[in-house]
Amino acid sequence: MPKNYLNENVYTAARKRMQDIFNTFPKTYIAFSGGKDSTVMLHLALEVAKLENCLPLNVLFVDLEGQYNTTIQSSFKL
């Protein structure tokens, strides 16, 4: 299957996809493990949720490899 290149960067494309999710589903959850990938996704989701008036954002914390007390005890408040 050939690649289909778009005339937009990854950040812009990710924001559009996230906006589609918030506008399509009545309730969404972001899975968060504390790692770099899920941290970027959480920040992106918070940014778009603010723009789309979809706050508060539901976050599911799951990390089966290492559950650090400081991460678990932290709360994500806007």
Coordinates of N, CA and C in Angstrom, one line a residue:
M1 N 0.8 -1.2 0.0 CA 0.0 0.0 0.0 C 0.9 1.2 0.0
P2 N 0.7 2.1 -0.9 CA 1.6 3.3 -1.0 C 1.2 4.3 0.1
K3 N 2.2 5.1 0.5 CA 2.0 6.1 1.5 C 1.3 7.3 0.9
N4 N 0.4 7.9 1.7 CA -0.3 9.1 1.3 C 0.1 10.3 2.1
Y5 N 1.0 11.1 1.5 CA 1.6 12.3 2.2 C 0.6 13.4 2.3
L6 N 0.5 14.1 3.4 CA -0.4 15.2 3.6 C 0.4 16.5 3.6
N7 N -0.2 17.6 3.3 CA 0.5 18.9 3.3 C 0.3 19.6 4.7
E8 N 0.5 18.8 5.8 CA 0.4 19.4 7.1 C 1.4 18.6 8.0
N9 N 1.8 19.2 9.1 CA 2.8 18.5 9.9 C 2.1 17.6 10.9
V10 N 2.8 16.8 11.6 CA 2.3 15.8 12.5 C 1.5 16.4 13.6
Y11 N 1.9 17.6 14.2 CA 1.2 18.2 15.2 C -0.2 18.7 14.8
T12 N -0.2 19.3 13.6 CA -1.5 19.8 13.1 C -2.5 18.7 12.8
A13 N -2.0 17.6 12.2 CA -2.8 16.4 11.9 C -3.3 15.8 13.2
A14 N -2.4 15.7 14.2 CA -2.8 15.1 15.5 C -3.9 15.9 16.2
R15 N -3.8 17.3 16.1 CA -4.8 18.1 16.7 C -6.2 17.9 16.0
K16 N -6.2 17.8 14.7 CA -7.4 17.6 13.9 C -8.0 16.3 14.3
R17 N -7.2 15.3 14.4 CA -7.8 14.0 14.8 C -8.4 14.0 16.2
M18 N -7.7 14.7 17.1 CA -8.2 14.8 18.5 C -9.5 15.6 18.5
Q19 N -9.6 16.7 17.7 CA -10.8 17.5 17.6 C -12.0 16.6 17.1
D20 N -11.7 15.8 16.1 CA -12.7 14.8 15.6 C -13.2 13.9 16.7
I21 N -12.3 13.4 17.6 CA -12.7 12.5 18.7 C -13.6 13.3 19.7
F22 N -13.2 14.5 20.1 CA -14.0 15.2 21.0 C -15.3 15.6 20.5
N23 N -15.4 15.8 19.2 CA -16.7 16.2 18.6 C -17.6 15.1 18.2
T24 N -17.0 13.9 18.2 CA -17.8 12.7 17.8 C -18.3 11.9 19.0
F25 N -17.5 11.8 20.0 CA -17.9 11.0 21.2 C -18.4 11.8 22.3
P26 N -19.4 11.5 23.1 CA -19.9 12.3 24.2 C -19.0 12.2 25.4
K27 N -18.2 11.2 25.5 CA -17.3 11.0 26.7 C -16.0 10.4 26.2
T28 N -14.9 10.9 26.6 CA -13.6 10.3 26.1 C -12.7 10.2 27.4
Y29 N -11.8 9.2 27.2 CA -10.8 9.0 28.3 C -9.4 9.0 27.6
I30 N -8.4 9.5 28.3 CA -7.0 9.4 27.9 C -6.3 8.5 28.8
A31 N -5.7 7.4 28.2 CA -4.9 6.5 29.0 C -3.5 7.2 29.2
F32 N -3.0 7.2 30.5 CA -1.8 7.8 30.8 C -0.9 6.9 31.7
S33 N 0.3 6.7 31.2 CA 1.2 5.8 32.0 C 2.3 6.6 32.7
G34 N 2.5 7.8 32.3 CA 3.6 8.6 32.9 C 4.8 8.6 32.0
G35 N 4.8 7.9 30.9 CA 5.9 7.8 30.0 C 5.8 9.0 29.0
K36 N 6.9 9.2 28.2 CA 7.0 10.3 27.3 C 5.9 10.4 26.3
D37 N 5.5 9.2 25.7 CA 4.5 9.2 24.7 C 3.1 9.6 25.2
S38 N 2.8 9.0 26.3 CA 1.4 9.3 26.9 C 1.4 10.7 27.5
T39 N 2.5 11.2 27.9 CA 2.6 12.6 28.4 C 2.3 13.6 27.3
V40 N 2.9 13.3 26.2 CA 2.7 14.2 25.0 C 1.2 14.1 24.6
M41 N 0.6 12.9 24.6 CA -0.8 12.7 24.2 C -1.7 13.4 25.2
L42 N -1.4 13.4 26.5 CA -2.2 14.0 27.5 C -2.1 15.5 27.3
H43 N -1.0 16.1 27.1 CA -0.9 17.5 26.9 C -1.6 18.0 25.6
L44 N -1.5 17.2 24.6 CA -2.3 17.5 23.3 C -3.8 17.4 23.6
A45 N -4.2 16.4 24.3 CA -5.6 16.2 24.6 C -6.1 17.4 25.5
L46 N -5.4 17.8 26.5 CA -5.8 19.0 27.3 C -5.9 20.2 26.5
E47 N -4.9 20.4 25.5 CA -4.9 21.6 24.7 C -6.2 21.6 23.8
V48 N -6.5 20.5 23.2 CA -7.7 20.5 22.4 C -9.0 20.5 23.2
A49 N -9.0 19.8 24.3 CA -10.2 19.8 25.2 C -10.6 21.2 25.6
K50 N -9.5 22.0 25.9 CA -9.8 23.4 26.3 C -10.5 24.2 25.1
L51 N -9.9 24.0 23.9 CA -10.5 24.7 22.8 C -11.9 24.2 22.4
E52 N -12.2 23.0 22.7 CA -13.5 22.4 22.3 C -14.5 22.4 23.5
N53 N -14.1 23.0 24.6 CA -14.9 23.1 25.8 C -15.3 21.7 26.3
C54 N -14.4 20.8 26.3 CA -14.6 19.4 26.8 C -13.9 19.1 28.1
L55 N -13.9 20.1 29.0 CA -13.3 19.9 30.3 C -14.4 19.6 31.3
P56 N -14.1 18.8 32.3 CA -12.8 18.2 32.6 C -12.5 17.0 31.7
L57 N -11.3 16.7 31.6 CA -10.8 15.6 30.7 C -10.6 14.4 31.6
N58 N -11.2 13.3 31.2 CA -11.1 12.0 31.9 C -9.8 11.3 31.6
V59 N -9.0 11.0 32.7 CA -7.7 10.4 32.5 C -7.6 9.1 33.2
L60 N -7.2 8.1 32.6 CA -7.1 6.7 33.2 C -5.6 6.5 33.3
F61 N -5.1 6.4 34.6 CA -3.7 6.1 34.8 C -3.5 4.6 34.9
V62 N -2.7 4.1 34.0 CA -2.3 2.7 34.0 C -0.8 2.6 33.7
D63 N -0.1 2.0 34.6 CA 1.3 1.7 34.3 C 1.6 0.4 35.0
L64 N 1.7 -0.7 34.3 CA 2.0 -2.0 34.9 C 3.4 -2.3 35.2
E65 N 4.3 -1.5 34.6 CA 5.8 -1.7 34.8 C 6.3 -1.1 36.0
G66 N 5.9 0.1 36.3 CA 6.4 0.8 37.5 C 5.5 1.9 38.0
Q67 N 4.8 1.7 39.0 CA 3.8 2.6 39.5 C 4.5 3.4 40.7
Y68 N 5.0 4.6 40.3 CA 5.7 5.5 41.3 C 4.7 6.3 42.1
N69 N 4.9 6.3 43.4 CA 4.0 7.0 44.3 C 3.7 8.4 43.9
T70 N 4.8 9.2 43.5 CA 4.6 10.6 43.1 C 3.7 10.7 41.9
T71 N 3.7 9.8 41.0 CA 2.9 9.9 39.8 C 1.4 9.6 40.2
I72 N 1.3 8.6 41.0 CA -0.1 8.2 41.4 C -0.7 9.2 42.3
Q73 N 0.1 9.9 43.2 CA -0.5 10.9 44.1 C -0.7 12.2 43.5
S74 N -0.1 12.4 42.3 CA -0.3 13.7 41.6 C -1.7 13.8 41.1
S75 N -2.2 15.0 41.1 CA -3.5 15.2 40.5 C -3.4 16.2 39.3
F76 N -4.1 16.0 38.3 CA -4.0 16.9 37.1 C -5.2 17.9 37.1
K77 N -4.8 19.1 37.6 CA -5.9 20.1 37.8 C -5.5 21.2 36.8
L78 N -6.6 21.8 36.2 CA -6.4 22.8 35.2 C -6.5 24.2 35.9

